[in-house]
PDB file of C-alpha atoms (C1' of nucleotides) in Angstrom:
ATOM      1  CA  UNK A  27       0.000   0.000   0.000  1.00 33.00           C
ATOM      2  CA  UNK A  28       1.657   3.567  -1.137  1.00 33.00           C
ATOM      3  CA  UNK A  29       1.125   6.130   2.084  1.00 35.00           C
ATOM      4  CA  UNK A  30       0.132   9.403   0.743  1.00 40.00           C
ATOM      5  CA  UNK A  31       2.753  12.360   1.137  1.00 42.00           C
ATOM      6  CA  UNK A  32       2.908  14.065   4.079  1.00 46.00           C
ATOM      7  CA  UNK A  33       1.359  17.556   5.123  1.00 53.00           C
ATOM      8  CA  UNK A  34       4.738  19.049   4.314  1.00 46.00           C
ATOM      9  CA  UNK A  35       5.503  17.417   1.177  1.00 50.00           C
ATOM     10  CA  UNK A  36       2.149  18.553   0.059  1.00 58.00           C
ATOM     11  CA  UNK A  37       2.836  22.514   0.621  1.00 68.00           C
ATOM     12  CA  UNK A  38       0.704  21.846   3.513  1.00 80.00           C
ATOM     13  CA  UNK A  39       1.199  23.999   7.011  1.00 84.00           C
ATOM     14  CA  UNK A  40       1.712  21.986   9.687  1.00 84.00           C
ATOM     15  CA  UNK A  41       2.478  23.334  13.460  1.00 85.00           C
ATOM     16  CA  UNK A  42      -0.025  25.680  15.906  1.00 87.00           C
ATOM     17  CA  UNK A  43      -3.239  26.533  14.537  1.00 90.00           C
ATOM     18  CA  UNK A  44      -4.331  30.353  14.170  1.00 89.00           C
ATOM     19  CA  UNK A  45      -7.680  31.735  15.709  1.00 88.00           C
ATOM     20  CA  UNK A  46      -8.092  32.318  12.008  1.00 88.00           C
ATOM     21  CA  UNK A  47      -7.642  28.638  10.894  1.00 89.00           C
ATOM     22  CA  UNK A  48      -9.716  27.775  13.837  1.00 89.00           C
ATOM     23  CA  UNK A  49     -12.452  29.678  12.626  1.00 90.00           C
ATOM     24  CA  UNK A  50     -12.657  28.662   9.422  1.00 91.00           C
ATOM     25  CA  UNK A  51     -12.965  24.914  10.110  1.00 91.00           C
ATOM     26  CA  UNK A  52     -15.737  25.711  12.690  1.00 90.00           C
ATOM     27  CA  UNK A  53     -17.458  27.858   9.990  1.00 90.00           C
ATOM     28  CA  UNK A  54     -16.888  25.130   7.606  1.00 90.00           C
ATOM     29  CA  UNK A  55     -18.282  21.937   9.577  1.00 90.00           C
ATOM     30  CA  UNK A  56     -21.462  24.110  11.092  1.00 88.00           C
ATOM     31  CA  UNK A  57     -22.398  24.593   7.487  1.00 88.00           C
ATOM     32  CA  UNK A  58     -21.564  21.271   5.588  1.00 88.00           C
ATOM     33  CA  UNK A  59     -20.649  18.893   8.483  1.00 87.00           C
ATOM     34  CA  UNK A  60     -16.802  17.889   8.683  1.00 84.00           C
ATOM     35  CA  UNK A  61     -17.504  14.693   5.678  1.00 84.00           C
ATOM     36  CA  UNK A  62     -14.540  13.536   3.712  1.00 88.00           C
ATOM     37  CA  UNK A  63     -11.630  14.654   6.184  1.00 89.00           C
ATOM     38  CA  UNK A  64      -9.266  14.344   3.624  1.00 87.00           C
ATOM     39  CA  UNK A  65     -11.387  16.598   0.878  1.00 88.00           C
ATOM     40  CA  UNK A  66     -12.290  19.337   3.843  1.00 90.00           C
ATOM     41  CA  UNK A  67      -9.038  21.433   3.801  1.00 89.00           C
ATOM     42  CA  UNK A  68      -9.841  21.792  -0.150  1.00 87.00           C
ATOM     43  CA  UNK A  69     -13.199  22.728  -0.081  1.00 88.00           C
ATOM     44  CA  UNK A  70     -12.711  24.800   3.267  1.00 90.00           C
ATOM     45  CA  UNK A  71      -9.460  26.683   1.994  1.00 89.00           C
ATOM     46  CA  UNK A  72      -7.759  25.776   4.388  1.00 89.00           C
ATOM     47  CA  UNK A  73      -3.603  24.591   3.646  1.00 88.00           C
ATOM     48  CA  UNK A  74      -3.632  21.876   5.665  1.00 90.00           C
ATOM     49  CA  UNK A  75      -4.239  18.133   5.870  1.00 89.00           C
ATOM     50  CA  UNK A  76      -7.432  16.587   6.594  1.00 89.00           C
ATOM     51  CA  UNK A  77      -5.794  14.559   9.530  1.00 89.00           C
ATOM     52  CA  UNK A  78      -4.603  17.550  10.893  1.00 91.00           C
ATOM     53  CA  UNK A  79      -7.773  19.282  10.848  1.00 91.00           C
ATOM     54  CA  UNK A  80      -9.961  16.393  12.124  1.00 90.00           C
ATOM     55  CA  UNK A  81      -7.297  16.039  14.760  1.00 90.00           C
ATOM     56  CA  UNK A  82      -7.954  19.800  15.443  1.00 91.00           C
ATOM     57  CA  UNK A  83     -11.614  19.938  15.856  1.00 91.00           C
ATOM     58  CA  UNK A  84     -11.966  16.243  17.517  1.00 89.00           C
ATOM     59  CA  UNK A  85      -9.470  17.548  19.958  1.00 88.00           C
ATOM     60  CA  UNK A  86     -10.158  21.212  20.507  1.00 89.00           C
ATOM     61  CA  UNK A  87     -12.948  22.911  18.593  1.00 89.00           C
ATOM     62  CA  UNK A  88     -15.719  20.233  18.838  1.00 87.00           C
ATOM     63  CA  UNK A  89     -18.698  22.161  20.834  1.00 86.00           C
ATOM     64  CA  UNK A  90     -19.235  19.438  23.373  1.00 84.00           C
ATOM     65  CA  UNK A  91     -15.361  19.105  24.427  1.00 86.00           C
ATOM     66  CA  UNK A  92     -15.112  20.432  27.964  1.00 83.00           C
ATOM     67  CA  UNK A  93     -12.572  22.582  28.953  1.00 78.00           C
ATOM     68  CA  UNK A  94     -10.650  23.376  32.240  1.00 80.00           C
ATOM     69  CA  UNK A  95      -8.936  21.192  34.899  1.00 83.00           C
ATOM     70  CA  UNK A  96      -9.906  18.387  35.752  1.00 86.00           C
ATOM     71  CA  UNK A  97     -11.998  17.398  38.431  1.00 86.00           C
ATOM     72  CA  UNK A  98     -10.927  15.039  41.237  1.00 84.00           C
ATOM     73  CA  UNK A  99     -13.475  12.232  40.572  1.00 84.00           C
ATOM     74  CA  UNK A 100     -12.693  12.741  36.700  1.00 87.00           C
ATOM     75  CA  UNK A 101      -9.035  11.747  37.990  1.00 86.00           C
ATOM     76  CA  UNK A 102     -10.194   9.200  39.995  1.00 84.00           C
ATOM     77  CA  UNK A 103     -12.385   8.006  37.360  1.00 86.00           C
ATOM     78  CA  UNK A 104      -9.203   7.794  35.007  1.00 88.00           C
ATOM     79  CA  UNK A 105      -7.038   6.026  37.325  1.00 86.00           C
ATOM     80  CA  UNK A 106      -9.289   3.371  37.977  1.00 82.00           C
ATOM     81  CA  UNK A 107     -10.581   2.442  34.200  1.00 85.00           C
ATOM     82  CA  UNK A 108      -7.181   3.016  33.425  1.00 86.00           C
ATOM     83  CA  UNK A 109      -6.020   0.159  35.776  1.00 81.00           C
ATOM     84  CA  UNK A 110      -8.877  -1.824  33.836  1.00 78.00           C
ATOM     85  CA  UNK A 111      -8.521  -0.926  30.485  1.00 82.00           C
ATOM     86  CA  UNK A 112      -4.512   0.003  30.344  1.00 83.00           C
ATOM     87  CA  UNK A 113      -3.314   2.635  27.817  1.00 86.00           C
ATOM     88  CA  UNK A 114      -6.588   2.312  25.711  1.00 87.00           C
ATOM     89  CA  UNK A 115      -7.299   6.166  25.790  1.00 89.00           C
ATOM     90  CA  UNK A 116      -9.957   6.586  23.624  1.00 87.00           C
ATOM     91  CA  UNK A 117     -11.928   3.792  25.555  1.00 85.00           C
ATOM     92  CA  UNK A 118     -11.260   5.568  28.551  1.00 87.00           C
ATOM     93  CA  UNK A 119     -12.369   8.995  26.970  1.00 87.00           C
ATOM     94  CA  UNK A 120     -15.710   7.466  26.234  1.00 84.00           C
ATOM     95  CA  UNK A 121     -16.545   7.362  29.812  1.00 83.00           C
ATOM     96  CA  UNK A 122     -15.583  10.748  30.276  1.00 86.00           C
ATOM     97  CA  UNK A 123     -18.219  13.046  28.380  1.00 84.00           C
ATOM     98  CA  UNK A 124     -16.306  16.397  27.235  1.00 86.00           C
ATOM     99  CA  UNK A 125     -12.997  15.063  27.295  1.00 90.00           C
ATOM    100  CA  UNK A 126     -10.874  13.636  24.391  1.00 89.00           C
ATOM    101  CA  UNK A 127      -8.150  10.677  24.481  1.00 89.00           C
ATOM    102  CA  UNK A 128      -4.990  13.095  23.801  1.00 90.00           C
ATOM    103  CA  UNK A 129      -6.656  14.975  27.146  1.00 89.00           C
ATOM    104  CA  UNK A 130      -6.613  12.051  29.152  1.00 90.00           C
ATOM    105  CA  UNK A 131      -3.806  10.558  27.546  1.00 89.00           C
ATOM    106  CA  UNK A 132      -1.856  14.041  28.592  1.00 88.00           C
ATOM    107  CA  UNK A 133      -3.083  14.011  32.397  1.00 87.00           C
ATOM    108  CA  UNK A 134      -1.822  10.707  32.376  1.00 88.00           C
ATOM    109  CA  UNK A 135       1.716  10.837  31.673  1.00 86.00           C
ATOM    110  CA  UNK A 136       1.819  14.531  33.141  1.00 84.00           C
ATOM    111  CA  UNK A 137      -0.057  14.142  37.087  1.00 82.00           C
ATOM    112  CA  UNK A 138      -1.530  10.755  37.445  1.00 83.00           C
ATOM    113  CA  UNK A 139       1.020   8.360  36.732  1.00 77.00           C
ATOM    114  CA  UNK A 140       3.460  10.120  39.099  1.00 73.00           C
ATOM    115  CA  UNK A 141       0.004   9.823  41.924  1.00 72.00           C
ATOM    116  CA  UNK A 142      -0.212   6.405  41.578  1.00 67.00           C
ATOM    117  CA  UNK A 143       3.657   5.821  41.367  1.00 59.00           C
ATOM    118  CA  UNK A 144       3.077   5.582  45.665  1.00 53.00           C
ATOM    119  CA  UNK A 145       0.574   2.890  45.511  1.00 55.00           C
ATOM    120  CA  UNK A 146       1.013  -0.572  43.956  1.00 45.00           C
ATOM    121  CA  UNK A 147      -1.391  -1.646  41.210  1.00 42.00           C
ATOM    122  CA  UNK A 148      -3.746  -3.976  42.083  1.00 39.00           C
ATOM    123  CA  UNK A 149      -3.406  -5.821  38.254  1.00 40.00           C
ATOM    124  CA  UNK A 150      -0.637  -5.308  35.787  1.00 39.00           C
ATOM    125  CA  UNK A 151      -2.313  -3.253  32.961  1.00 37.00           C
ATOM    126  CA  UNK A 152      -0.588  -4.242  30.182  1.00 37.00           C
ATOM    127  CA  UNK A 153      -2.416  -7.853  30.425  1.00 36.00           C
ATOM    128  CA  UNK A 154      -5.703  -6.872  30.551  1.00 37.00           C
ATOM    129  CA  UNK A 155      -5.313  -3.991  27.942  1.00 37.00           C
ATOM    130  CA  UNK A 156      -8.239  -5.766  25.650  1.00 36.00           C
ATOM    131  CA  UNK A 157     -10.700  -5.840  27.808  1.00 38.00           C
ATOM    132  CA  UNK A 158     -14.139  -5.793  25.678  1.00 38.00           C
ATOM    133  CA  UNK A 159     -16.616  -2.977  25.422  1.00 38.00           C
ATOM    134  CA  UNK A 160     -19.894  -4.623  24.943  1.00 38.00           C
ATOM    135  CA  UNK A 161     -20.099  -8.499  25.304  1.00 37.00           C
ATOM    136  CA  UNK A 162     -21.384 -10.550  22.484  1.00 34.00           C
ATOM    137  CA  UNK A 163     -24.481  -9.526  20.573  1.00 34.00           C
ATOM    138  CA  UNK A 164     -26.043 -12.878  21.324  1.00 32.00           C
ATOM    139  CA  UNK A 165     -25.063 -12.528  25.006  1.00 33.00           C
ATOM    140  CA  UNK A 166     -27.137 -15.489  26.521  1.00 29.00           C
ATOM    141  CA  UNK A 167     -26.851 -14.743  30.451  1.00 28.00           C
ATOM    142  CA  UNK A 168     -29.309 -12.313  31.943  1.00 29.00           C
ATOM    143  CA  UNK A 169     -28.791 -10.087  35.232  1.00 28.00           C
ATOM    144  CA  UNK A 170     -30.433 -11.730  38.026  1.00 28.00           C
ATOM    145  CA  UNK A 171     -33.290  -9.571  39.395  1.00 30.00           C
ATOM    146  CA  UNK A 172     -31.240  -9.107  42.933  1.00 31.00           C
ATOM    147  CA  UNK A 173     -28.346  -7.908  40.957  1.00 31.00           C
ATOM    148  CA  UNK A 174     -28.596  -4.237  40.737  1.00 30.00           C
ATOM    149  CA  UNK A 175     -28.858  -4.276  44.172  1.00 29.00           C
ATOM    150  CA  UNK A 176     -26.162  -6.466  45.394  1.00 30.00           C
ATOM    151  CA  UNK A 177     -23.851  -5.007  43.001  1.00 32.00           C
ATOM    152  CA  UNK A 178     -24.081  -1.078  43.868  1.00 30.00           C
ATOM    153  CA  UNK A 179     -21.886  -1.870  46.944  1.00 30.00           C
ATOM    154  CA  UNK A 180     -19.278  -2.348  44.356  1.00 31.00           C
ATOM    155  CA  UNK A 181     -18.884   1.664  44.486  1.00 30.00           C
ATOM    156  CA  UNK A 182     -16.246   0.721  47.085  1.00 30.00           C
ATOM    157  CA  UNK A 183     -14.543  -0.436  44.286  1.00 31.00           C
ATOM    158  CA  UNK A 184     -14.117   3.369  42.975  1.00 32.00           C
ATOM    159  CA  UNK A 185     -16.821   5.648  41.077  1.00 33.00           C
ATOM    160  CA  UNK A 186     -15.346   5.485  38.289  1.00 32.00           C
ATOM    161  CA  UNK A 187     -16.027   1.871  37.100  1.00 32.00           C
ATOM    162  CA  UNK A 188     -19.397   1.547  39.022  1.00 33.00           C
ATOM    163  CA  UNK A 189     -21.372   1.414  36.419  1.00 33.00           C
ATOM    164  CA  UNK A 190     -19.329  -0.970  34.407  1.00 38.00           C
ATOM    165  CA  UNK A 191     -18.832  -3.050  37.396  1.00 38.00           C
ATOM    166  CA  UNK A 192     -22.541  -3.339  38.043  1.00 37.00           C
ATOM    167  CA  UNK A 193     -22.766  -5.332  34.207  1.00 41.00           C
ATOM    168  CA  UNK A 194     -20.118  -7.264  34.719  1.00 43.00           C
ATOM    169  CA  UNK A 195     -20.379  -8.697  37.669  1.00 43.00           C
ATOM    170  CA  UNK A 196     -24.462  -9.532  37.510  1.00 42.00           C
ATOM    171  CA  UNK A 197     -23.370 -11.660  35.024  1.00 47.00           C
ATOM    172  CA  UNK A 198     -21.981 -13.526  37.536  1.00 49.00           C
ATOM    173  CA  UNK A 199     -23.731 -16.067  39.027  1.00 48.00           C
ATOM    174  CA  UNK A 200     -22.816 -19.447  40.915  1.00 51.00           C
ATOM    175  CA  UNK A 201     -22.978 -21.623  36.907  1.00 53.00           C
ATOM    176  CA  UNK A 202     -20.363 -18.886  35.440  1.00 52.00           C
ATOM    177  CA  UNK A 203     -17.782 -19.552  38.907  1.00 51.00           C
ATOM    178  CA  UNK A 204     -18.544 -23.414  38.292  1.00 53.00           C
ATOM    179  CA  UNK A 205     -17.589 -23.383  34.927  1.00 53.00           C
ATOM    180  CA  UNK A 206     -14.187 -21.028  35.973  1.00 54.00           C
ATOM    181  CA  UNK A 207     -13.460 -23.597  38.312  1.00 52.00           C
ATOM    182  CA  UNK A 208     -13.995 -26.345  35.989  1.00 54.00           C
ATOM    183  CA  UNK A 209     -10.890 -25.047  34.052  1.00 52.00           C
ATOM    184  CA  UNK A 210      -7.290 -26.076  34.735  1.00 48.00           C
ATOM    185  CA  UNK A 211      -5.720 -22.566  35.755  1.00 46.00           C
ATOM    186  CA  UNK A 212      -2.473 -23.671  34.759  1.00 45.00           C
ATOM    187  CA  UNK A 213      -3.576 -23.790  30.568  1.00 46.00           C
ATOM    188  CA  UNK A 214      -2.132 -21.173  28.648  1.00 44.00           C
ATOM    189  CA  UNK A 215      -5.236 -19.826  27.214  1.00 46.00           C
ATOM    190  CA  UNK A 216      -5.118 -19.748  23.453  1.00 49.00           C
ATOM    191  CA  UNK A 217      -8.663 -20.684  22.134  1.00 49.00           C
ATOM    192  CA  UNK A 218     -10.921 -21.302  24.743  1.00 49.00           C
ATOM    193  CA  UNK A 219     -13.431 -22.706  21.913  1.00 52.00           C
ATOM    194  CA  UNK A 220     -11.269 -26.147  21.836  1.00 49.00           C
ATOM    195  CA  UNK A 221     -11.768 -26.567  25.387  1.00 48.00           C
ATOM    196  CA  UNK A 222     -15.242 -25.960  25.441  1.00 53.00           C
ATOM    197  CA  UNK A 223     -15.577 -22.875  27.953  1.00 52.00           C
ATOM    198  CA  UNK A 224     -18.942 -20.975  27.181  1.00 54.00           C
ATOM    199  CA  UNK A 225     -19.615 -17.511  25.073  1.00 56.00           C
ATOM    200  CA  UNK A 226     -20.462 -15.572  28.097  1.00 51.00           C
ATOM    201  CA  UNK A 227     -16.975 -16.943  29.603  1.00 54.00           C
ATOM    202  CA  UNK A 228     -14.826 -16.450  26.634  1.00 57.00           C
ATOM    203  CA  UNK A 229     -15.735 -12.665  26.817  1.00 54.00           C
ATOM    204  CA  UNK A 230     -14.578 -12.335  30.043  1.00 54.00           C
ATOM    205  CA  UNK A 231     -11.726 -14.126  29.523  1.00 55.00           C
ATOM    206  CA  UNK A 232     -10.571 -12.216  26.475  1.00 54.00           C
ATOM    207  CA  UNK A 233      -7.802 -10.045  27.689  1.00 49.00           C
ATOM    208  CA  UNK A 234      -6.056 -13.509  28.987  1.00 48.00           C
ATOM    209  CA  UNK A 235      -7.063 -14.966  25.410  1.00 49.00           C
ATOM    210  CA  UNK A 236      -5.088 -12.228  23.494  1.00 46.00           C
ATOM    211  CA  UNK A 237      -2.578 -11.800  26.006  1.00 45.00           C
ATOM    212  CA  UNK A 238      -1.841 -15.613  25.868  1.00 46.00           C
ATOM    213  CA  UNK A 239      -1.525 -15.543  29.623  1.00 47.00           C
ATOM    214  CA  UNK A 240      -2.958 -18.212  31.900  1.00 48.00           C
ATOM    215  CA  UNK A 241      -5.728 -18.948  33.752  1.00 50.00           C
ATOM    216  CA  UNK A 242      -4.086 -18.379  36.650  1.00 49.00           C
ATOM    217  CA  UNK A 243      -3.289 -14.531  35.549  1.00 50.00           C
ATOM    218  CA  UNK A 244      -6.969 -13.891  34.149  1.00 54.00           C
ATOM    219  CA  UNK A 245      -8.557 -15.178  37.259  1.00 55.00           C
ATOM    220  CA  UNK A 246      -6.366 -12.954  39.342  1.00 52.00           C
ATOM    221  CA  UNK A 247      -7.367 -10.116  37.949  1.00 53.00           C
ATOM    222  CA  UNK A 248     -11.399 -10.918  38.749  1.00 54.00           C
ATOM    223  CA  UNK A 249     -10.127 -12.210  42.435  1.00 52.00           C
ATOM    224  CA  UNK A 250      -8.975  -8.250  43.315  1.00 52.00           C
ATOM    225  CA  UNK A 251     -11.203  -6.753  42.168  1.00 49.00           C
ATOM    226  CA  UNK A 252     -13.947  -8.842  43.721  1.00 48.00           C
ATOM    227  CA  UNK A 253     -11.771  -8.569  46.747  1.00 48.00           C
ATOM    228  CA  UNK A 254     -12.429  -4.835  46.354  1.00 46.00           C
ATOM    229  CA  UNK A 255     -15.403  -4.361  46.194  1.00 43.00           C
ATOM    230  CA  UNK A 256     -16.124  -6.764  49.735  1.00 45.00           C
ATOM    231  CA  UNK A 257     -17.986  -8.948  47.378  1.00 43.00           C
ATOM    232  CA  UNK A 258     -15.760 -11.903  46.716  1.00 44.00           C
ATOM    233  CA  UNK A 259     -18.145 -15.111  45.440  1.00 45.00           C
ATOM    234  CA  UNK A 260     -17.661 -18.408  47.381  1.00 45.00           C
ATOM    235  CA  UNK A 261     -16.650 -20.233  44.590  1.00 40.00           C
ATOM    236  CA  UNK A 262     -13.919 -18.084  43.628  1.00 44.00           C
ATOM    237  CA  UNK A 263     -10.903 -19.351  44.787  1.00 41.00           C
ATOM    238  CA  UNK A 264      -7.998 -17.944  46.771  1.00 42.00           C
ATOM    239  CA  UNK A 265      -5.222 -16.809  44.779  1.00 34.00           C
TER     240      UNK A 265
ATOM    241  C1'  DA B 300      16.926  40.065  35.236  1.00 86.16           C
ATOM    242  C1'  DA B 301      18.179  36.213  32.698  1.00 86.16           C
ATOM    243  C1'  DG B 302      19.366  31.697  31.608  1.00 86.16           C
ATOM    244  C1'  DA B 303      18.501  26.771  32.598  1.00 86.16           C
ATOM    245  C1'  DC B 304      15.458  23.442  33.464  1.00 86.16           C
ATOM    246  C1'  DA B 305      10.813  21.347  34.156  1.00 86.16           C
ATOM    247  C1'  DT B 306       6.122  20.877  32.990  1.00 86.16           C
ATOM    248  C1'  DA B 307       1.877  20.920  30.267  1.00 86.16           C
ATOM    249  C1'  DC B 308      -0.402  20.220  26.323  1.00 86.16           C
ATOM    250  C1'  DA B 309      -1.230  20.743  21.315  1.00 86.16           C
ATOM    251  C1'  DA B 310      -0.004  18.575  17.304  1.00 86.16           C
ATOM    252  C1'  DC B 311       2.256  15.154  14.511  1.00 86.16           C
ATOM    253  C1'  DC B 312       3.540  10.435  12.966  1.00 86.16           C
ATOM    254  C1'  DG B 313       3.040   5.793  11.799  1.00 86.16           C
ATOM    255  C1'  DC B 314       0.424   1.821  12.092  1.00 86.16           C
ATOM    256  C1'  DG B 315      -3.793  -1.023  12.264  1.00 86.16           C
ATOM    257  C1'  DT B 316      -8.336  -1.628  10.754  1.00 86.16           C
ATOM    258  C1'  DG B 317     -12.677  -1.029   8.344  1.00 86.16           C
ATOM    259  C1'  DT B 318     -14.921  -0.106   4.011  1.00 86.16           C
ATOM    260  C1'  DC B 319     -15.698  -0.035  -0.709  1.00 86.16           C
ATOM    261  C1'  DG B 320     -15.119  -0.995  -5.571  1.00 86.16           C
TER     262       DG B 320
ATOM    263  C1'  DG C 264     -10.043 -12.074  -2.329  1.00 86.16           C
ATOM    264  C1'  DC C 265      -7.434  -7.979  -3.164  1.00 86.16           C
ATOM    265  C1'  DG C 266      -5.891  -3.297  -3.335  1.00 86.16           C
ATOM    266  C1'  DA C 267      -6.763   1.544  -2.431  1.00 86.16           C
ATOM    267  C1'  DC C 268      -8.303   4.653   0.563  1.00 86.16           C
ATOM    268  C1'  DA C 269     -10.020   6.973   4.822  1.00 86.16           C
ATOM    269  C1'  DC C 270     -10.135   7.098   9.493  1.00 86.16           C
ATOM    270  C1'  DG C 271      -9.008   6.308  14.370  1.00 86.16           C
ATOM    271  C1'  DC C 272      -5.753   5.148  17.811  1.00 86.16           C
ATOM    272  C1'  DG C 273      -1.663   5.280  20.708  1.00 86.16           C
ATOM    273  C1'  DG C 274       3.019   6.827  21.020  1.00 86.16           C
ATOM    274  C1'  DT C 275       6.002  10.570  20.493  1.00 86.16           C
ATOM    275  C1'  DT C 276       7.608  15.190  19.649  1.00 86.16           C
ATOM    276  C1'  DG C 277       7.685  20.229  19.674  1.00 86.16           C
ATOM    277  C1'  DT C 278       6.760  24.396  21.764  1.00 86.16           C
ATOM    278  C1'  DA C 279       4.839  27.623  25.028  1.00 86.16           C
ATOM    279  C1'  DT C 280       4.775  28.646  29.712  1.00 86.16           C
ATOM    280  C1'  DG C 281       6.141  28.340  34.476  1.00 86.16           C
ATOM    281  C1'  DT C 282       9.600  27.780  38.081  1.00 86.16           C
ATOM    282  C1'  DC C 283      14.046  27.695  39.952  1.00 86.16           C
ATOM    283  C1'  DT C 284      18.753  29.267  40.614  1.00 86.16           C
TER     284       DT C 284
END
DNA sequence: AAGACATACAACCGCGTGTCG
DNA sequence: GCGACACGCGGTTGTATGTCT
């Protein structure tokens, strides 16, 4: 595949934008929406390159983004789905309405990772950096009516993955920690089909799938933060 | 006051992936 | 199935600003 020339290459400007430039991209998307990135500088007169300017606007000019410092449950929020979902900004920006993955990705590397620095993680990131955002479309477990309830005393865990914790974990009754335990944890997980684990299982198992780490590691991960959020199952054992 | 250094953040780069003909 | 293209993502860099000496 041939990589088409860069900005520079092109005649293109590259570097700061102008209030000017700024204003002509708004102008341009509130009329004719942003479209074809790559045909917008053209028809906008603008001399740059449609990945700059959709980097512009997603990142600074878009109406909704939210500006200012961030707040300390914002933080909080980060450093927790970040310890879930590792460096996978954009998935972590989608929890955070207003504010864009090169934001968070910024914060990161420039206050939080020096915060957390003190305190040990409670799973290594880099493992579980696939984690899934919605499971399977033909999902076959449903949340048990008690679940909601149970399941809000995961706050503990943090705010910030509440709300995800409350899906996950109603999916987890006494048959899903049966079938966990029914697994050897020392397999090397590679394809989880062979060994006949379930659909429902497989997607929480994923980041160990892709990671091609072991049972052992995946289950781990599910043991702290059950062990969290003062709602470890019976089943689950003791690592 | 000024130079050196540190920090914050906007912007760029290259790669992976999805889509379409 | 394949190639071309567009887009999005994560890592990295460049520069403006702040702080220290």
């Amino acid at each position: 595949m041939v990589r088409a020339p860069c900005c520079e290459k092109m005649g293109l400007k590259k570097g700061p934008w102008t209030p000017e430039e700024d204003q002509i991209l708004i102008n341009y998307i509130d009329l004719h929406g942003h479209g074809n990135w790559r045909a917008l500088p053209k028809l906008a007169g603008l001399l740059r390159c449609g990945k700059s300017c959709r980097l512009r606007w997603t990142n600074y000019l878009r109406p909704d983004i939210k500006r200012g410092n961030f707040t300390g449950e914002e933080e909080e929020t980060i450093i927790n789905l970040h310890a879930m979902l590792g460096n996978r900004w954009s998935a972590i920006a989608a929890r955070l309405p207003g504010r864009t993955d090169n934001e968070i990705k910024n914060v990161w590397h420039t206050h939080l990772k020096k915060r957390i620095k003190h305190t040990q993680p409670i799973v290594n990131p880099s493992k579980f950096n696939k984690i899934q955002e919605e499971p399977p479309v033909n999902f076959p477990i449903q949340a048990r009516s008690d679940a909601t309830e149970s399941s809000s005393d995961v706050s503990s865990l943090t705010t910030g993955i509440k709300v995800e914790s409350q899906d996950m974990f109603c999916h987890m009754d006494d048959d899903f920690w049966s079938e966990v335990l029914s697994i050897d944890n020392s397999d090397v997980v590679s394809d989880f089909s062979t060994v006949g684990v379930s659909q429902e299982l497989q997607y929480y198992l994923s980041p160990a799938m892709e990671a091609g780490s072991n049972m052992h590691d995946n289950m781990e991960f599910w043991y702290n933060l059950f062990s969290r959020s003062g709602e470890l199952p019976d089943l689950l054992p003791n690592f």
